[in-house]
XYZ file of C-alpha atoms in Angstrom:
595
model
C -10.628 118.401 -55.489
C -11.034 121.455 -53.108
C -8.400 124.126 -53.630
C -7.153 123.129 -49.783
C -6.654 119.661 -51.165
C -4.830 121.064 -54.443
C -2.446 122.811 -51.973
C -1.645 119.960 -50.005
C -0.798 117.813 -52.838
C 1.261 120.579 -54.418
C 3.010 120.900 -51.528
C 3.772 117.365 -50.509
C 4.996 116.678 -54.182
C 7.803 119.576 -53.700
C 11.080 119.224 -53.056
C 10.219 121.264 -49.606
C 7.387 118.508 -48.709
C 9.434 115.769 -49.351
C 12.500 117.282 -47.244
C 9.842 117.822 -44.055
C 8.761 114.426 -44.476
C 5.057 115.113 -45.619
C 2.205 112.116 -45.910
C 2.756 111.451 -50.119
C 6.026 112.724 -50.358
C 8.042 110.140 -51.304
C 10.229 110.674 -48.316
C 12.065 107.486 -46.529
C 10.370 108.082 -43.158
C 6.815 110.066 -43.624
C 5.069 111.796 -41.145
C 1.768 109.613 -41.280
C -1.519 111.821 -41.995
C 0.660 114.923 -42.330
C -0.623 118.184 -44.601
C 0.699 121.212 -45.047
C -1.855 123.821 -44.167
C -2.962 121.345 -40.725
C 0.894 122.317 -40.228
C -0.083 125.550 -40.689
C -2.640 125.781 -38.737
C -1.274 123.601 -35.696
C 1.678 126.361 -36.033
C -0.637 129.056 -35.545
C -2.070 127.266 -32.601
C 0.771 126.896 -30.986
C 2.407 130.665 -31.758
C -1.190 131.292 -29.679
C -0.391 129.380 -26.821
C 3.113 130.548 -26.773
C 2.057 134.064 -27.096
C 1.806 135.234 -23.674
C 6.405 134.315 -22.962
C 6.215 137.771 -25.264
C 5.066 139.657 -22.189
C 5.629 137.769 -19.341
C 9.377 137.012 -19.709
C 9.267 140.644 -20.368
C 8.156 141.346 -17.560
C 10.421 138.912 -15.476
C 13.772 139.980 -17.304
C 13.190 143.566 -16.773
C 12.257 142.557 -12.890
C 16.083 142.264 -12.687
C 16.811 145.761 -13.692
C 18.393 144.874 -16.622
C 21.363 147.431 -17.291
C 19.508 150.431 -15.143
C 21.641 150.962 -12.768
C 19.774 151.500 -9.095
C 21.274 154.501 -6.152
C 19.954 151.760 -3.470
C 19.531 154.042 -0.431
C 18.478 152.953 3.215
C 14.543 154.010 2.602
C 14.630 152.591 -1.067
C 16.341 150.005 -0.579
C 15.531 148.155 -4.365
C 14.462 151.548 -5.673
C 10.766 150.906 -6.303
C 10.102 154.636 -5.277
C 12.856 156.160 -7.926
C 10.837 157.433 -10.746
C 13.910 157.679 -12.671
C 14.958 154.071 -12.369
C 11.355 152.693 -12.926
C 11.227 154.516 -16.065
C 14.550 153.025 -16.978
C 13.207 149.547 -15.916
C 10.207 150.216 -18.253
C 12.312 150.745 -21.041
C 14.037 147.513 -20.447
C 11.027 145.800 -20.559
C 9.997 147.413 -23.837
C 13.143 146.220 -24.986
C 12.768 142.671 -23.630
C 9.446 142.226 -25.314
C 10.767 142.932 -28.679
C 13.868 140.949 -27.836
C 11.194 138.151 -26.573
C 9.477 137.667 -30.293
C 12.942 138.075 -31.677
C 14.437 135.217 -30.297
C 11.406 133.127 -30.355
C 11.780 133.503 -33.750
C 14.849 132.436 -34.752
C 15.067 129.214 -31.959
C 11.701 128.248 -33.727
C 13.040 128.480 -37.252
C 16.078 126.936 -37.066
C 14.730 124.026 -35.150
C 11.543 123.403 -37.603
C 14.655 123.867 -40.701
C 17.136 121.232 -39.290
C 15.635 118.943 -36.913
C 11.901 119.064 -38.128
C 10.031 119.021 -35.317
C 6.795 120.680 -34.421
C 8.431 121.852 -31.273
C 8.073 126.084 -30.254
C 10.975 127.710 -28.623
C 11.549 130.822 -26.854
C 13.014 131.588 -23.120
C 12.019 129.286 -20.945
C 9.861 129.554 -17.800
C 11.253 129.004 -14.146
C 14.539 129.705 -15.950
C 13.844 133.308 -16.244
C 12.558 133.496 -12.874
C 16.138 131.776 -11.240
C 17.979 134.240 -14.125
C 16.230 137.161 -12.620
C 15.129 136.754 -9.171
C 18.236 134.196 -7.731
C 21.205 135.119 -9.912
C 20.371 139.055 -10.817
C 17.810 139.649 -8.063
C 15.199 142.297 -7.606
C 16.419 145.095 -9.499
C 20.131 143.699 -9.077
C 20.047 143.377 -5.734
C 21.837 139.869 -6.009
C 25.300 139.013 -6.083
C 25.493 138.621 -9.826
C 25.609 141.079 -12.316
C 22.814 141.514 -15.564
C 25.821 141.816 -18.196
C 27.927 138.683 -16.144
C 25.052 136.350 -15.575
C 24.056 137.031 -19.400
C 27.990 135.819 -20.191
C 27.161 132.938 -18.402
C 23.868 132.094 -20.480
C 26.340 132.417 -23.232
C 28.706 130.239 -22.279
C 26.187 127.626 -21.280
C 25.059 127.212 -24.733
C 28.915 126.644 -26.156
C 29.090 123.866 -23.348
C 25.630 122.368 -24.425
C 26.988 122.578 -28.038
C 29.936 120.570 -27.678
C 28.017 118.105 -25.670
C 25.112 118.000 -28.216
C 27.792 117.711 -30.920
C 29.883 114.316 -29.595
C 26.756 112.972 -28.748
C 26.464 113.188 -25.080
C 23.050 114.848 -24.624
C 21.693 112.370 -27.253
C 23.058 109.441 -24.897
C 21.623 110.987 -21.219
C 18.247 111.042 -23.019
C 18.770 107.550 -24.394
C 19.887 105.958 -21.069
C 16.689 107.061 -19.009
C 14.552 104.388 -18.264
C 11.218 103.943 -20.865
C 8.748 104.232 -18.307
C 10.215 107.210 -16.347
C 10.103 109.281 -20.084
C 6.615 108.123 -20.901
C 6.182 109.565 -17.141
C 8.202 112.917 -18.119
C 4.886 113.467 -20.830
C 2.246 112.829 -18.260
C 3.880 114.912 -15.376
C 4.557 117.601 -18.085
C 0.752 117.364 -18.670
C 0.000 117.999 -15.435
C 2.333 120.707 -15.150
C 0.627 122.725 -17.733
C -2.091 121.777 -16.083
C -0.896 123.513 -13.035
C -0.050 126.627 -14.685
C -3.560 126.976 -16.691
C -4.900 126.796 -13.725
C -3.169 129.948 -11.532
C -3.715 133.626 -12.029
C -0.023 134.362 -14.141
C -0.752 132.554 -16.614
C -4.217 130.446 -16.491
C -7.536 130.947 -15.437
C -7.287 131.948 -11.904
C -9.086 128.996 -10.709
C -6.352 128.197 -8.090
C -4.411 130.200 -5.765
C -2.121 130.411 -3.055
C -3.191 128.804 0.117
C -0.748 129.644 3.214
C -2.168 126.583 4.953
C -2.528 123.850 2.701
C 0.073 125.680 -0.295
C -2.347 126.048 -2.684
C -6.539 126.190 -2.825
C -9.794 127.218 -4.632
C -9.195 130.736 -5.978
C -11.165 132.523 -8.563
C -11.328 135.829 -6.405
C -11.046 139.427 -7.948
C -8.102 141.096 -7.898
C -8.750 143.551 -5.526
C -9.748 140.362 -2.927
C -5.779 139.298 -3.216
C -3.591 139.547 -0.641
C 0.215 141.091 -0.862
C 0.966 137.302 -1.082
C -1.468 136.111 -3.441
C -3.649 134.723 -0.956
C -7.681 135.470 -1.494
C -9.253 136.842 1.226
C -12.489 137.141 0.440
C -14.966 136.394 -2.395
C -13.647 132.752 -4.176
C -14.713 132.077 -7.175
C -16.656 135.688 -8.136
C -13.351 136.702 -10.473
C -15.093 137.515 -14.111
C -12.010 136.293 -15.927
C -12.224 133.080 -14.174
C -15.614 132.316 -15.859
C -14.023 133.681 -19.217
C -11.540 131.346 -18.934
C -13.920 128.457 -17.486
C -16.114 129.210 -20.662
C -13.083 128.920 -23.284
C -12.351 125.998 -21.396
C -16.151 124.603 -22.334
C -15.677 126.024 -26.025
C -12.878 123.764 -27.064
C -13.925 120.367 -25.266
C -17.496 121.108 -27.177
C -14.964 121.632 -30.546
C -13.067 119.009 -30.048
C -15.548 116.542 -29.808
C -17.299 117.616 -32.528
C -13.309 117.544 -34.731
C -14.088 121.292 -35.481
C -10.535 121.673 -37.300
C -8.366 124.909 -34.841
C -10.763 123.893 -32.582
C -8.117 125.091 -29.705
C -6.909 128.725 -31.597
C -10.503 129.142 -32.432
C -11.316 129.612 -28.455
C -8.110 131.730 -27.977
C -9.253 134.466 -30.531
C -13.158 134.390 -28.871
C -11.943 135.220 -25.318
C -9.204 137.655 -25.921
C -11.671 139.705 -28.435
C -14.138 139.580 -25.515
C -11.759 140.381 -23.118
C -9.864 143.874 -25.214
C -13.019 146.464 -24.814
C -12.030 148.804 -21.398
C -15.327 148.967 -20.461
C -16.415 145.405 -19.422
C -16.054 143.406 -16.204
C -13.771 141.510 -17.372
C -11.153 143.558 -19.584
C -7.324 142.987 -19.582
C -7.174 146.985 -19.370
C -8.522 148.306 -16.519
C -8.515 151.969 -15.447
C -5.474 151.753 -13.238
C -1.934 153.051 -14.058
C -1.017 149.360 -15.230
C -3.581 149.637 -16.997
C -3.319 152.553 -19.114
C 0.281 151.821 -19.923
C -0.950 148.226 -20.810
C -3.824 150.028 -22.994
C -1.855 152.600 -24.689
C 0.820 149.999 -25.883
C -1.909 148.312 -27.187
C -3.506 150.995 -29.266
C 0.080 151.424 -30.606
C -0.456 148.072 -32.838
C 2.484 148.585 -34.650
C 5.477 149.040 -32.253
C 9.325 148.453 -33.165
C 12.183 149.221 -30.384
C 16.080 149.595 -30.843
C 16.434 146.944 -27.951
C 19.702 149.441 -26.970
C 19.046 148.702 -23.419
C 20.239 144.792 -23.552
C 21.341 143.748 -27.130
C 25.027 142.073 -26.572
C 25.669 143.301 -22.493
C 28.122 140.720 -21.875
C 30.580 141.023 -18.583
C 33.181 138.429 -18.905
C 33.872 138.973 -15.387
C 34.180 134.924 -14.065
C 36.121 135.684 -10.956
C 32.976 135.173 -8.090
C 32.398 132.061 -7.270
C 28.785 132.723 -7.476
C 28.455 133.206 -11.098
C 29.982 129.673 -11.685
C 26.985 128.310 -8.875
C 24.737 129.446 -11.689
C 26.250 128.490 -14.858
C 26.614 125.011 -13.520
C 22.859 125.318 -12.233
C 22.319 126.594 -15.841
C 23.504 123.756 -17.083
C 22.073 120.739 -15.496
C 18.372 122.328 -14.441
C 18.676 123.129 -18.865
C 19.494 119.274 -19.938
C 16.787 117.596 -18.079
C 14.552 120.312 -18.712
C 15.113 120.167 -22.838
C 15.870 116.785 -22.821
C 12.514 115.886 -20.797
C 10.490 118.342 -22.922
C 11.710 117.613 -26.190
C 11.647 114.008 -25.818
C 7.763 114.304 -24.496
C 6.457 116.386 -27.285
C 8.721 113.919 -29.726
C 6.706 110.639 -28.058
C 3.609 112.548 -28.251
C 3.667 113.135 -31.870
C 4.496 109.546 -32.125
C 7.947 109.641 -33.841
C 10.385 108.466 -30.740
C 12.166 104.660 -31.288
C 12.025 102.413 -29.108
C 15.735 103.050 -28.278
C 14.466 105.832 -26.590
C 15.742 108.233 -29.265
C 13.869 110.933 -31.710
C 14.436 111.771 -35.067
C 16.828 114.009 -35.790
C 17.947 114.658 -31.752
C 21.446 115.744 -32.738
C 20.195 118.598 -35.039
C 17.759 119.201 -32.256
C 20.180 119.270 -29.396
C 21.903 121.746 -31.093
C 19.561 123.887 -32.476
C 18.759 124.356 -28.098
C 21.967 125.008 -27.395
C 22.907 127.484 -30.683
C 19.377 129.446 -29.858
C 20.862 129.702 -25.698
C 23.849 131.587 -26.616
C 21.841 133.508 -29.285
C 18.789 134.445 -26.362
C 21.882 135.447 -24.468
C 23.014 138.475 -27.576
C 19.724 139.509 -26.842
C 19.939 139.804 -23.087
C 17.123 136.877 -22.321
C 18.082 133.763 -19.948
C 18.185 130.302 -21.381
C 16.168 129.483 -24.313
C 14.087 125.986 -24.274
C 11.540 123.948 -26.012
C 8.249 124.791 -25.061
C 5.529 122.508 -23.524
C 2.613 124.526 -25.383
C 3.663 123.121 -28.406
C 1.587 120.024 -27.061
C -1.394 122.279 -28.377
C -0.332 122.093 -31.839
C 0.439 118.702 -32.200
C -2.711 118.142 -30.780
C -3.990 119.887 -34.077
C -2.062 117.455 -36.153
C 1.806 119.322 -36.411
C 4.032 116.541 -36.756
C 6.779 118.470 -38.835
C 8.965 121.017 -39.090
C 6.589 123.429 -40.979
C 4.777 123.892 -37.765
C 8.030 125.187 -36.059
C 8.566 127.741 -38.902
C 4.930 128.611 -38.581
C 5.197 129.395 -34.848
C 8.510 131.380 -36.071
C 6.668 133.395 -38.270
C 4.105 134.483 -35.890
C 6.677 135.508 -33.637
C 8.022 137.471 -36.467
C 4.971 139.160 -37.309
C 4.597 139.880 -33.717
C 7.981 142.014 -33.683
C 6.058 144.690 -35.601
C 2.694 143.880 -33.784
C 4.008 143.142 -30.354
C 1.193 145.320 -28.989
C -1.628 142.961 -30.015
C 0.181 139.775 -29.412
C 1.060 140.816 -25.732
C -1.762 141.613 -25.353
C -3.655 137.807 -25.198
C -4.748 137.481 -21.672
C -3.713 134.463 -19.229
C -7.504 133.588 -19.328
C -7.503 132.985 -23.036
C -4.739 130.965 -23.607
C -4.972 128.975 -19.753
C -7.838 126.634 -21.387
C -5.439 125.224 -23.565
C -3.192 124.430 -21.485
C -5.358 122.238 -19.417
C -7.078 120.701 -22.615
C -3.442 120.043 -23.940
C -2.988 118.685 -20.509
C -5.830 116.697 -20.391
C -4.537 115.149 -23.797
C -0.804 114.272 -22.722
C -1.766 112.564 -19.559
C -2.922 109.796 -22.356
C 0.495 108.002 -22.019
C -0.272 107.146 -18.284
C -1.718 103.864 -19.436
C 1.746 102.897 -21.130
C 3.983 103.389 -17.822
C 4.664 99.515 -16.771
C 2.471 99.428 -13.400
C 2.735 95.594 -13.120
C 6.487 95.989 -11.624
C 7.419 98.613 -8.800
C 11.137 99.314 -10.253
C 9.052 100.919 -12.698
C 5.965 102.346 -11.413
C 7.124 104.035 -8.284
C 9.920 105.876 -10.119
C 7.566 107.172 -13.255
C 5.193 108.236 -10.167
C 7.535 110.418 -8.769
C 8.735 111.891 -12.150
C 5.095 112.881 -12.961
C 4.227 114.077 -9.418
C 6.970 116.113 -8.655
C 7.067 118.212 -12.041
C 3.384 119.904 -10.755
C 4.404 119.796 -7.241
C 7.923 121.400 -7.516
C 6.648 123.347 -10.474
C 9.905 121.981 -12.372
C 10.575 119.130 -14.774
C 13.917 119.255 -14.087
C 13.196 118.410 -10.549
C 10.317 115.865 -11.734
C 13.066 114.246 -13.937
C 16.026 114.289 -11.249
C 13.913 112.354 -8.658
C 12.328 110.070 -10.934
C 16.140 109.083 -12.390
C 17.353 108.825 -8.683
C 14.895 107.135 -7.170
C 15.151 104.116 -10.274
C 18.634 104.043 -9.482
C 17.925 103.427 -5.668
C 15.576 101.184 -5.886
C 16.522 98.875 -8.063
C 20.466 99.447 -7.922
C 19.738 98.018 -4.477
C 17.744 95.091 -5.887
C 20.821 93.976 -8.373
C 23.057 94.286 -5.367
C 20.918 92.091 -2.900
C 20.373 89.665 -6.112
C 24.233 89.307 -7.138
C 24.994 89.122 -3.592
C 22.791 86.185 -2.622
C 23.289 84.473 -5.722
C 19.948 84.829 -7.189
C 18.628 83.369 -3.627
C 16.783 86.260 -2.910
C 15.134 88.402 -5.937
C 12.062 89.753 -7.438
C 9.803 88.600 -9.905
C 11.503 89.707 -12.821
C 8.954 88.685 -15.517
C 7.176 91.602 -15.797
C 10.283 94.407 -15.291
C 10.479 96.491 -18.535
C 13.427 95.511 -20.372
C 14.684 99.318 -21.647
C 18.312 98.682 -21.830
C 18.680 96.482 -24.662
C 17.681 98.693 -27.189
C 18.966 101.793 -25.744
C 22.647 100.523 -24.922
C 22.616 98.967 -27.868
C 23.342 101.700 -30.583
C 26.867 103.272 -30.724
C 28.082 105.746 -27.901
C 30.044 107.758 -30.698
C 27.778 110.046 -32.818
C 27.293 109.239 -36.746
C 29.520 111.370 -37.995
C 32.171 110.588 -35.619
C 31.461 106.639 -36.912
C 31.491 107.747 -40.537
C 34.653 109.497 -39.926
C 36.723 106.370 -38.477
C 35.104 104.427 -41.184
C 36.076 106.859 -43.840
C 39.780 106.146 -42.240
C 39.568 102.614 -42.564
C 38.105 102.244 -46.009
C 35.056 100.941 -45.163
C 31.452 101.653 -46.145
C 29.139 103.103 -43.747
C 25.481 103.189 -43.612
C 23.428 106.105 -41.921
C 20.710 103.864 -41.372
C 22.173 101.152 -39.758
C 21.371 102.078 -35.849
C 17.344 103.309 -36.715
C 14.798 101.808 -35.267
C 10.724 101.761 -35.899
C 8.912 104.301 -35.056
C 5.118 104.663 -33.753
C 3.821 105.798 -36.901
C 5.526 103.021 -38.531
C 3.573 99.965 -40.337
C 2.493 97.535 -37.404
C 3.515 93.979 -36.967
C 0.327 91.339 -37.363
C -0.129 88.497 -34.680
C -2.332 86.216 -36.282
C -4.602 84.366 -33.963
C -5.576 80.885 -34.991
C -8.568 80.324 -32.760
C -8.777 76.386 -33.319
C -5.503 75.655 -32.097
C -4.029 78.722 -30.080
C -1.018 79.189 -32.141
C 0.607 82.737 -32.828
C 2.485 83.542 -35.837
C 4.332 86.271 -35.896
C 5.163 88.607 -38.328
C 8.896 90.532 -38.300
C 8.407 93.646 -37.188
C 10.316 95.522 -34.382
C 7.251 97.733 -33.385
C 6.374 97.688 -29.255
C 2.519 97.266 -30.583
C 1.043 94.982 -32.415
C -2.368 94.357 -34.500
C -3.845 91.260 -33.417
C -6.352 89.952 -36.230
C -9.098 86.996 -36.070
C -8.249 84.698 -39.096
C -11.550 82.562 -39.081
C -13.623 85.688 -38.795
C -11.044 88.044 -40.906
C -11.784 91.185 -37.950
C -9.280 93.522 -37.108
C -9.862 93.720 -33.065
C -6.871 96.471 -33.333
C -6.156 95.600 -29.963
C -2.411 96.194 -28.518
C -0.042 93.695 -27.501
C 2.499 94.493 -25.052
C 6.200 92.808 -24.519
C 7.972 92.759 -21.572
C 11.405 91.222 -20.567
C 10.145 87.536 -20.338
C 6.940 87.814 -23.000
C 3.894 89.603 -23.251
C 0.827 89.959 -22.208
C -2.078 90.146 -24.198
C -4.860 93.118 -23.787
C -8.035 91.852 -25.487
């Protein structure tokens, strides 16, 4: 037995393997295939792909000013020329970047500890941008305050609290239809997609295009317009090819099930890309640059965060402050939910009730970390779509989550190296994670449009809005719509005029069916009435679950099925004893048979 083998086992026999659900365990519900260093390493993976929120919401946060305060004057009117204030700005951003790992940290931890999933947190993208540029401002030249808007961050996560705590998050995410969430995963796919392709955070393969919105970029930075836009010279940008080339290096690894086949191309192109004098270095002699460069020589780096550790303003008197925490609030549920829910169904451990394990402990874990990214002046904290690229290396536990934790911890002291991956290195996963989550597209229910149309919109609009939230919204609407005006037209004619309803995906039974109240609401009201109550009694199978057989009798066409509550099924030849391992799918009025 190899000593990584001896590990595994030692670990899975512990009292820690068998409370993260490892393969051998002994655990009710294991994690199929599950080992503890692949946990490790798919934690590593995904700390990777996560790495670059250290200095990009950094750099976003401290966009708003943070607590500098700016002498806006009639020819400075944002105070861009103030020495002073830039310096002050820098320091906040210094500060942010520490507070960045810090809070990545902790979100990460204490969702791997109670709701063991393989899921990455830290401050979430697009929400940083409305925190800083909407709400804040440009260097606070909104109508919100730094100190108030972080009060409302804080306040947001209370609300989500309570809400995650009687249940009600649990139930939104339970009552959206099955083929608009297996739609949530693919559109999420191609929104990472989307963003491993730009410049901020990708390869630089695509760019703004004032005519068509976006188009073939891949120009050097110099060719970039004040908007973005490339003006001359597409696809001649060094980094692009660096990035194209990692990009080549882990589909060539994962074909050939090289094991961190996806961290393994990370590492190659950010070495490559660290010496100053290549064509293609993240430091190059400018005054970005050398401030980029001599952080980075620092290696070991540890700030006092003074600058936005606990600036709360209390102040809820504008009107506009409220705009936000409400828009807080709802763009934060259907982004977590939708997110969580994804990564959940991708590892393969949602119901079919449209539930995941442990989605209470989750739900609060999001909202506990919010008000906690708050204390340390950030915007909303969320679960993180990279962490695609370590389940995609086999995390399917908690461990992973403390793993990613830990290299966010490790990165508090060595915050100069680990903000210092650049966008090319870590954009190739995010289109090979992509690539890998669009998978569920063949499980949407095409056959009916009440189903397809909607799931089409969710997973178009995420990329084109750059927003699940928005992707989730219209996808929820437009089922309502549609077929809300179907079960009017239907009720009022009397069933006279309706659609062929054999092949509509029947979602509702199993989701409605388990209890509003949350369990320990239910074990408290039995506890009043005497009565024994069983924590088990609402679970359902889950994908990694043993499979129903549908025995085939090929002489006389019959079917015998096996109980089993799994969606899929194993259909086996008796007479020739093969397993075809084929799938089965049921709809409202049967099922239909792929062979």
């Amino acid at each position: 037995m190899a000593w990584s083998d001896k590990i595994n086992d030692y670990v899975a026999h512990s009292k820690a393997g068998k409370y993260f659900q490892l393969e051998n365990s002994g655990a009710r519900r294991e994690r199929k295939g599950t080992k503890f260093l692949t946990e490790i390493r798919a934690g590593l993976t995904t700390f990777f792909a996560m790495a670059y929120i250290i200095s990009v919401n950094a750099a976003i946060i401290s966009d708003s000013g943070g607590t500098c305060e700016c002498p806006f004057t009639e020819a400075d009117p944002v105070c861009d020329l103030n020495e002073e204030y830039m310096a002050c700005v820098y320091k906040v951003k210094l500060d942010m970047i520490m507070a960045t790992a810090i809070i990545a940290m902790v979100s990460s931890i204490l969702l791997g500890v109670f709701a063991n999933l393989p899921i990455g947190m830290a401050p979430g993208m697009g929400l940083n941008a409305y925190f800083t540029y909407t709400v804040v401002g440009y260097h606070g030249s909104g109508k919100v305050s730094y100190e108030t808007a972080l009060a409302a961050v804080f306040i947001e996560g209370l609300l989500f609290l309570a809400l995650s705590i009687f249940g009600i998050r649990q139930w939104l995410a339970r009552v959206i239809p099955m083929s608009i969430k297996i739609a949530m995963g693919c559109g999420i796919g191609l929104y990472l997609c989307f963003i491993g392709l730009q410049r901020s955070a990708g390869i630089g393969l695509v760019t703004l295009d004032k005519s068509t919105l976006v188009g073939l970029g891949a120009c050097p930075k110099e060719a970039l317009s004040a908007d973005g836009v490339c003006q001359f010279g597409r696809m001649t940008s060094g980094t692009t090819y660096m990035g194209l080339l990692g990009l080549i290096i882990m589909g060539i690894l994962l074909l050939y099930r090289v094991r961190g086949a996806i961290l393994i191309a990370i590492i190659f192109i950010a070495i490559t890309s660290w010496p100053r004098d290549n064509a293609v270095t993240y430091f190059p002699h400018t005054v970005q640059g050398d401030l980029m460069f001599d952080f980075f020589k620092k290696v070991v780096s540890v700030h006092d965060m003074s600058g936005v550790l606990g600036k709360f303003n209390f102040d809820m008197s504008g009107k506009d402050i409220w705009i936000a925490l409400i828009t807080f609030l709802y763009v934060d549920i259907m982004d977590t939910t939708g997110t969580m829910y994804s990564m959940a169904n991708y590892g393969g451990f949602t119901d079919k009730a449209g539930d995941f394990e442990h989605s209470t402990f989750a739900f609060m874990c999001d909202a506990v970390t919010i008000s906690i990214g708050a204390c340390f002046g950030s915007s909303p904290c969320t679960a993180f779509v990279e962490s695609g690229a370590g389940i995609a290396e086999g995390g399917r536990t908690g461990i992973t989550a403390i793993s990613i934790g830990f290299g966010f911890f490790v990165s508090i002291f060595f915050s100069p190296i680990f903000a210092s991956f650049p966008p090319w290195s870590t954009g190739p996963a995010l289109i090979v994670v992509g690539s890998m989550m669009l998978s569920g597209v063949r499980n949407i229910n095409w056959d009916y449009p009440g189903d397809a149309i909607p799931a089409f919109i969710t997973l178009a609009v995420m990329p084109f809005t750059y927003s699940i939230a928005y992707g989730v919204i219209g996808g929820i609407f437009s089922y309502i719509i549609i077929n809300g005006f179907v079960y009017i037209v239907d009720k009022l004619s009397r069933g006279y005029i309706r659609p062929d309803y054999s092949q509509r995906e029947d979602w509702w039974t199993a989701a409605l069916g388990r209890p509003f109240l949350p369990t320990w609401i239910r074990y408290l009201v039995a506890k009043a009435k005497g009565e024994e109550f069983d924590f088990n009694a609402d679970e359902y199978d889950f994908e990694d679950d043993e499979p129903k057989h549908v025995i085939v009798d090929e002489d006389q066409s019959h079917h015998h099925e096996k109980m089993n509550s799994s969606r899929e099924v194993i259909v086996d030849n008796v007479s020739g004893h093969t397993n075809l391992n084929e799938t089965t799918s049921f709809s409202s009025k049967g099922y239909n048979e792929k062979l």
